[in-house]
PDB file of C-alpha atoms in Angstrom:
ATOM      1  CA  MET A   1       0.000   0.000   0.000  1.00 48.00           C
ATOM      2  CA  ALA A   2       2.858   2.384   0.803  1.00 48.00           C
ATOM      3  CA  CYS A   3       4.274   1.740  -2.667  1.00 43.00           C
ATOM      4  CA  PHE A   4       0.919   2.733  -4.199  1.00 44.00           C
ATOM      5  CA  VAL A   5       0.856   5.981  -2.208  1.00 42.00           C
ATOM      6  CA  VAL A   6       4.362   6.832  -3.424  1.00 42.00           C
ATOM      7  CA  MET A   7       3.668   5.831  -7.048  1.00 43.00           C
ATOM      8  CA  LEU A   8       0.293   7.594  -7.392  1.00 44.00           C
ATOM      9  CA  PRO A   9       1.697  11.151  -7.688  1.00 46.00           C
ATOM     10  CA  LEU A  10       4.219   9.941 -10.288  1.00 42.00           C
ATOM     11  CA  LEU A  11       1.509   8.229 -12.307  1.00 43.00           C
ATOM     12  CA  LEU A  12      -0.765  11.250 -12.100  1.00 45.00           C
ATOM     13  CA  ALA A  13       2.040  13.455 -13.423  1.00 46.00           C
ATOM     14  CA  LEU A  14       2.458  11.066 -16.363  1.00 46.00           C
ATOM     15  CA  VAL A  15      -1.209  11.357 -17.352  1.00 44.00           C
ATOM     16  CA  LYS A  16      -1.560  15.094 -16.688  1.00 48.00           C
ATOM     17  CA  ALA A  17      -2.375  16.061 -20.305  1.00 50.00           C
ATOM     18  CA  GLN A  18      -4.569  13.027 -20.839  1.00 67.00           C
ATOM     19  CA  VAL A  19      -8.038  12.192 -19.598  1.00 73.00           C
ATOM     20  CA  PRO A  20      -8.014   9.178 -17.256  1.00 82.00           C
ATOM     21  CA  HIS A  21     -10.947   6.750 -17.123  1.00 73.00           C
ATOM     22  CA  TRP A  22     -11.926   4.329 -14.362  1.00 84.00           C
ATOM     23  CA  GLY A  23     -11.208   0.639 -14.843  1.00 87.00           C
ATOM     24  CA  PRO A  24      -8.771  -1.279 -17.032  1.00 88.00           C
ATOM     25  CA  CYS A  25      -7.980  -0.606 -20.698  1.00 87.00           C
ATOM     26  CA  THR A  26     -10.540  -1.612 -23.274  1.00 88.00           C
ATOM     27  CA  GLU A  27      -9.799  -4.475 -25.708  1.00 92.00           C
ATOM     28  CA  PRO A  28     -10.742  -3.053 -29.115  1.00 94.00           C
ATOM     29  CA  ALA A  29     -10.992  -5.097 -32.292  1.00 95.00           C
ATOM     30  CA  THR A  30      -7.853  -4.784 -34.411  1.00 97.00           C
ATOM     31  CA  GLN A  31      -7.241  -4.908 -38.172  1.00 97.00           C
ATOM     32  CA  PRO A  32      -7.881  -8.434 -39.474  1.00 95.00           C
ATOM     33  CA  ALA A  33      -5.019  -9.953 -41.491  1.00 94.00           C
ATOM     34  CA  PHE A  34      -2.767  -6.966 -40.741  1.00 96.00           C
ATOM     35  CA  ASN A  35       0.320  -6.773 -42.971  1.00 96.00           C
ATOM     36  CA  LEU A  36       3.248  -4.978 -41.302  1.00 95.00           C
ATOM     37  CA  LYS A  37       5.154  -4.671 -44.586  1.00 95.00           C
ATOM     38  CA  GLN A  38       2.285  -2.741 -46.226  1.00 97.00           C
ATOM     39  CA  PHE A  39       2.079  -0.435 -43.201  1.00 97.00           C
ATOM     40  CA  MET A  40       5.682   0.729 -43.624  1.00 98.00           C
ATOM     41  CA  GLY A  41       6.382   4.268 -44.774  1.00 98.00           C
ATOM     42  CA  ARG A  42       5.420   7.792 -43.800  1.00 98.00           C
ATOM     43  CA  TRP A  43       2.277   8.558 -41.768  1.00 98.00           C
ATOM     44  CA  PHE A  44       1.057  12.042 -40.795  1.00 97.00           C
ATOM     45  CA  GLU A  45      -0.890  12.607 -37.590  1.00 96.00           C
ATOM     46  CA  ILE A  46      -4.296  14.111 -38.465  1.00 96.00           C
ATOM     47  CA  ALA A  47      -6.084  13.923 -35.106  1.00 95.00           C
ATOM     48  CA  LYS A  48      -5.342  12.542 -31.646  1.00 93.00           C
ATOM     49  CA  LEU A  49      -6.367  12.319 -28.058  1.00 91.00           C
ATOM     50  CA  PRO A  50      -4.093  14.845 -26.297  1.00 85.00           C
ATOM     51  CA  ALA A  51      -0.777  13.353 -25.223  1.00 78.00           C
ATOM     52  CA  ARG A  52       1.758  14.945 -22.906  1.00 77.00           C
ATOM     53  CA  PHE A  53       4.637  13.640 -25.019  1.00 75.00           C
ATOM     54  CA  GLU A  54       3.339  15.322 -28.209  1.00 80.00           C
ATOM     55  CA  LYS A  55       3.508  19.082 -27.885  1.00 79.00           C
ATOM     56  CA  GLY A  56       4.633  20.199 -31.327  1.00 84.00           C
ATOM     57  CA  ARG A  57       3.146  20.495 -34.782  1.00 88.00           C
ATOM     58  CA  CYS A  58       3.678  18.681 -38.079  1.00 92.00           C
ATOM     59  CA  ILE A  59       3.884  15.351 -36.247  1.00 91.00           C
ATOM     60  CA  GLU A  60       4.696  12.378 -38.424  1.00 95.00           C
ATOM     61  CA  SER A  61       6.144   8.880 -38.138  1.00 95.00           C
ATOM     62  CA  ASN A  62       8.200   6.934 -40.620  1.00 97.00           C
ATOM     63  CA  PHE A  63       8.250   3.131 -40.342  1.00 97.00           C
ATOM     64  CA  THR A  64      10.988   0.980 -41.912  1.00 97.00           C
ATOM     65  CA  LEU A  65      10.989  -2.825 -41.952  1.00 96.00           C
ATOM     66  CA  LYS A  66      14.110  -4.521 -40.580  1.00 95.00           C
ATOM     67  CA  VAL A  67      15.485  -7.893 -41.698  1.00 94.00           C
ATOM     68  CA  ASP A  68      14.593  -9.521 -38.346  1.00 91.00           C
ATOM     69  CA  GLY A  69      10.852  -8.868 -38.905  1.00 86.00           C
ATOM     70  CA  THR A  70      10.648  -5.928 -36.510  1.00 90.00           C
ATOM     71  CA  ALA A  71      10.406  -2.355 -37.711  1.00 95.00           C
ATOM     72  CA  GLN A  72      12.131   0.898 -36.904  1.00 96.00           C
ATOM     73  CA  VAL A  73      10.040   4.016 -36.329  1.00 95.00           C
ATOM     74  CA  VAL A  74      11.250   7.591 -36.314  1.00 95.00           C
ATOM     75  CA  SER A  75       8.665  10.074 -35.086  1.00 92.00           C
ATOM     76  CA  SER A  76       9.187  13.791 -35.480  1.00 93.00           C
ATOM     77  CA  GLU A  77       7.555  17.077 -34.568  1.00 92.00           C
ATOM     78  CA  ILE A  78       8.375  20.762 -34.794  1.00 92.00           C
ATOM     79  CA  LEU A  79       8.421  22.332 -31.335  1.00 89.00           C
ATOM     80  CA  LYS A  80       9.358  25.981 -30.783  1.00 90.00           C
ATOM     81  CA  GLY A  81      10.809  26.141 -34.286  1.00 90.00           C
ATOM     82  CA  GLU A  82      13.061  23.104 -33.829  1.00 92.00           C
ATOM     83  CA  LEU A  83      12.712  19.671 -35.410  1.00 93.00           C
ATOM     84  CA  ARG A  84      12.646  17.006 -32.698  1.00 92.00           C
ATOM     85  CA  LYS A  85      12.928  13.285 -33.428  1.00 93.00           C
ATOM     86  CA  ILE A  86      12.705  10.084 -31.439  1.00 90.00           C
ATOM     87  CA  GLY A  87      13.426   6.617 -32.739  1.00 91.00           C
ATOM     88  CA  GLY A  88      12.105   3.286 -31.591  1.00 92.00           C
ATOM     89  CA  THR A  89      11.605  -0.379 -32.384  1.00 93.00           C
ATOM     90  CA  VAL A  90       8.225  -1.824 -33.351  1.00 94.00           C
ATOM     91  CA  ILE A  91       7.463  -5.445 -32.470  1.00 90.00           C
ATOM     92  CA  ALA A  92       4.440  -7.695 -32.897  1.00 89.00           C
ATOM     93  CA  GLU A  93       2.932  -8.393 -29.460  1.00 86.00           C
ATOM     94  CA  GLU A  94       1.053 -11.483 -30.583  1.00 86.00           C
ATOM     95  CA  PRO A  95       2.094 -13.499 -33.652  1.00 85.00           C
ATOM     96  CA  LYS A  96      -1.541 -14.635 -34.086  1.00 91.00           C
ATOM     97  CA  ASN A  97      -2.698 -10.995 -34.083  1.00 94.00           C
ATOM     98  CA  PRO A  98      -0.027  -8.976 -35.934  1.00 95.00           C
ATOM     99  CA  ALA A  99      -2.062  -5.732 -35.634  1.00 96.00           C
ATOM    100  CA  LYS A 100      -1.219  -5.679 -31.920  1.00 96.00           C
ATOM    101  CA  LEU A 101       2.096  -3.918 -32.096  1.00 95.00           C
ATOM    102  CA  GLY A 102       4.299  -2.557 -29.367  1.00 92.00           C
ATOM    103  CA  ILE A 103       6.857   0.239 -29.510  1.00 92.00           C
ATOM    104  CA  ILE A 104      10.003   0.579 -27.447  1.00 90.00           C
ATOM    105  CA  PHE A 105      11.457   4.101 -27.744  1.00 85.00           C
ATOM    106  CA  SER A 106      14.391   3.655 -25.368  1.00 76.00           C
ATOM    107  CA  HIS A 107      15.651   1.653 -22.438  1.00 71.00           C
ATOM    108  CA  VAL A 108      14.417   4.465 -20.184  1.00 71.00           C
ATOM    109  CA  LEU A 109      10.868   4.880 -21.513  1.00 68.00           C
ATOM    110  CA  PRO A 110       8.302   2.128 -20.912  1.00 70.00           C
ATOM    111  CA  TYR A 111       7.096  -0.217 -23.634  1.00 79.00           C
ATOM    112  CA  ALA A 112       3.900   1.086 -25.266  1.00 87.00           C
ATOM    113  CA  THR A 113       1.104  -0.746 -27.017  1.00 91.00           C
ATOM    114  CA  TYR A 114       0.415   0.415 -30.579  1.00 94.00           C
ATOM    115  CA  TRP A 115      -2.630  -1.391 -31.917  1.00 96.00           C
ATOM    116  CA  ILE A 116      -3.785  -0.886 -35.482  1.00 98.00           C
ATOM    117  CA  LEU A 117      -7.585  -0.856 -35.324  1.00 98.00           C
ATOM    118  CA  SER A 118      -8.081  -0.158 -39.008  1.00 97.00           C
ATOM    119  CA  THR A 119      -6.040   0.701 -42.088  1.00 98.00           C
ATOM    120  CA  ASP A 120      -6.268   0.530 -45.854  1.00 97.00           C
ATOM    121  CA  TYR A 121      -2.459   1.035 -46.009  1.00 98.00           C
ATOM    122  CA  VAL A 122      -2.678   3.766 -48.689  1.00 97.00           C
ATOM    123  CA  ASN A 123      -4.905   6.475 -47.159  1.00 97.00           C
ATOM    124  CA  SER A 124      -5.452   6.204 -43.419  1.00 97.00           C
ATOM    125  CA  ALA A 125      -4.862   4.234 -40.239  1.00 98.00           C
ATOM    126  CA  LEU A 126      -6.457   4.252 -36.792  1.00 98.00           C
ATOM    127  CA  VAL A 127      -4.127   3.515 -33.880  1.00 97.00           C
ATOM    128  CA  TYR A 128      -4.926   2.880 -30.213  1.00 95.00           C
ATOM    129  CA  SER A 129      -2.705   2.674 -27.156  1.00 91.00           C
ATOM    130  CA  CYS A 130      -3.510   2.541 -23.472  1.00 88.00           C
ATOM    131  CA  ILE A 131      -1.771   2.767 -20.116  1.00 82.00           C
ATOM    132  CA  ASP A 132      -3.436   0.636 -17.444  1.00 80.00           C
ATOM    133  CA  VAL A 133      -2.693   1.734 -13.882  1.00 76.00           C
ATOM    134  CA  LEU A 134      -3.209  -1.193 -11.511  1.00 73.00           C
ATOM    135  CA  ARG A 135      -6.529  -1.904 -13.269  1.00 73.00           C
ATOM    136  CA  LEU A 136      -7.956   1.000 -11.234  1.00 75.00           C
ATOM    137  CA  PHE A 137      -7.878   3.502 -14.093  1.00 82.00           C
ATOM    138  CA  HIS A 138      -6.454   3.835 -17.574  1.00 82.00           C
ATOM    139  CA  VAL A 139      -5.441   6.494 -20.064  1.00 87.00           C
ATOM    140  CA  ASP A 140      -6.359   6.123 -23.728  1.00 89.00           C
ATOM    141  CA  PHE A 141      -4.281   7.358 -26.640  1.00 91.00           C
ATOM    142  CA  ALA A 142      -5.770   7.357 -30.119  1.00 94.00           C
ATOM    143  CA  TRP A 143      -4.514   8.653 -33.435  1.00 95.00           C
ATOM    144  CA  ILE A 144      -5.969   9.148 -36.879  1.00 97.00           C
ATOM    145  CA  LEU A 145      -3.095   8.890 -39.354  1.00 97.00           C
ATOM    146  CA  SER A 146      -2.909   9.634 -43.060  1.00 97.00           C
ATOM    147  CA  ARG A 147      -0.402   9.187 -45.864  1.00 97.00           C
ATOM    148  CA  THR A 148      -1.013  12.879 -46.642  1.00 96.00           C
ATOM    149  CA  ARG A 149      -1.285  15.967 -44.409  1.00 94.00           C
ATOM    150  CA  SER A 150      -5.099  15.975 -44.648  1.00 93.00           C
ATOM    151  CA  LEU A 151      -8.137  13.727 -44.736  1.00 94.00           C
ATOM    152  CA  PRO A 152     -11.697  14.489 -45.851  1.00 94.00           C
ATOM    153  CA  ALA A 153     -14.189  15.304 -43.090  1.00 92.00           C
ATOM    154  CA  SER A 154     -16.094  12.110 -43.872  1.00 94.00           C
ATOM    155  CA  ALA A 155     -12.984   9.999 -43.218  1.00 95.00           C
ATOM    156  CA  ILE A 156     -12.395  11.668 -39.845  1.00 95.00           C
ATOM    157  CA  THR A 157     -16.042  11.208 -38.872  1.00 95.00           C
ATOM    158  CA  GLN A 158     -15.880   7.537 -39.837  1.00 96.00           C
ATOM    159  CA  ALA A 159     -12.628   7.113 -37.879  1.00 97.00           C
ATOM    160  CA  ARG A 160     -14.189   8.631 -34.752  1.00 96.00           C
ATOM    161  CA  GLU A 161     -17.104   6.192 -35.114  1.00 97.00           C
ATOM    162  CA  VAL A 162     -14.675   3.250 -35.199  1.00 97.00           C
ATOM    163  CA  PHE A 163     -13.068   4.399 -31.939  1.00 96.00           C
ATOM    164  CA  THR A 164     -16.463   5.001 -30.316  1.00 96.00           C
ATOM    165  CA  SER A 165     -17.776   1.576 -31.377  1.00 96.00           C
ATOM    166  CA  ASN A 166     -14.742   0.095 -29.587  1.00 96.00           C
ATOM    167  CA  ASN A 167     -15.584   1.916 -26.319  1.00 93.00           C
ATOM    168  CA  ILE A 168     -12.816   4.492 -26.771  1.00 93.00           C
ATOM    169  CA  ASP A 169     -13.894   7.971 -25.684  1.00 91.00           C
ATOM    170  CA  VAL A 170     -12.824  10.419 -28.401  1.00 92.00           C
ATOM    171  CA  SER A 171     -14.812  13.391 -27.099  1.00 90.00           C
ATOM    172  CA  HIS A 172     -11.485  15.125 -26.310  1.00 90.00           C
ATOM    173  CA  MET A 173      -9.906  14.342 -29.685  1.00 92.00           C
ATOM    174  CA  VAL A 174      -8.202  17.317 -31.333  1.00 90.00           C
ATOM    175  CA  LEU A 175      -6.951  17.987 -34.822  1.00 90.00           C
ATOM    176  CA  SER A 176      -3.198  17.794 -35.033  1.00 90.00           C
ATOM    177  CA  SER A 177      -1.441  20.844 -36.323  1.00 86.00           C
ATOM    178  CA  GLN A 178      -0.133  20.160 -39.786  1.00 81.00           C
ATOM    179  CA  GLY A 179       0.073  23.918 -40.265  1.00 60.00           C
ATOM    180  CA  LEU A 180      -2.986  25.019 -38.188  1.00 45.00           C
ATOM    181  CA  MET A 181      -3.303  25.854 -34.512  1.00 40.00           C
ATOM    182  CA  ARG A 182      -4.433  22.944 -32.314  1.00 42.00           C
ATOM    183  CA  SER A 183      -8.095  23.155 -31.305  1.00 40.00           C
ATOM    184  CA  PRO A 184     -10.883  20.775 -30.330  1.00 42.00           C
ATOM    185  CA  ILE A 185     -11.924  18.752 -33.340  1.00 43.00           C
ATOM    186  CA  THR A 186     -15.428  20.182 -33.311  1.00 41.00           C
ATOM    187  CA  SER A 187     -14.278  23.791 -33.786  1.00 36.00           C
ATOM    188  CA  LEU A 188     -11.933  23.543 -36.777  1.00 37.00           C
ATOM    189  CA  PRO A 189     -12.521  22.715 -40.392  1.00 38.00           C
ATOM    190  CA  ILE A 190     -11.835  18.999 -40.645  1.00 37.00           C
ATOM    191  CA  SER A 191      -9.489  19.080 -43.632  1.00 34.00           C
ATOM    192  CA  VAL A 192      -6.018  20.124 -42.509  1.00 36.00           C
ATOM    193  CA  THR A 193      -3.570  21.491 -45.062  1.00 31.00           C
TER     194      THR A 193
END
């Protein structure tokens, strides 16, 4: 119990920018027959649930397949006029469900789930991650990604419906800044250029 009392302030600081929910993480349906090789390449962040570790604009990730079957990811953002990058390794969590990926960004940062809920590989992808804190509460992370810096409003609406149908609360989802100021998703034009 003493350990929990000591750890709680640290965990609360970690989830400060996020919206915690009671109970354990949800188990959403993932992309059937996911193909990691087709997922490789450049993805732009179109919309997201706010994340403390993403503060910049023009956020994108580039995935490269490695010979051992894992992938390398380099994510970048522009923050205060400077390009910031972080690299990591992507692994399949479950061989029978290759859409359940995990990312390790360093030996210091914790392993993170990175589940592909839906993708057509050429236009968009929906990604979910979650931090479960002692099964008492959890913090959801969700991203709408695109191969280009914008998506039609109908695609974003459909993406939000997929998250909602999987019991993921996207009421706090915001458009990512690919050249625009960050605002709640309901107050900006949906197409970002």
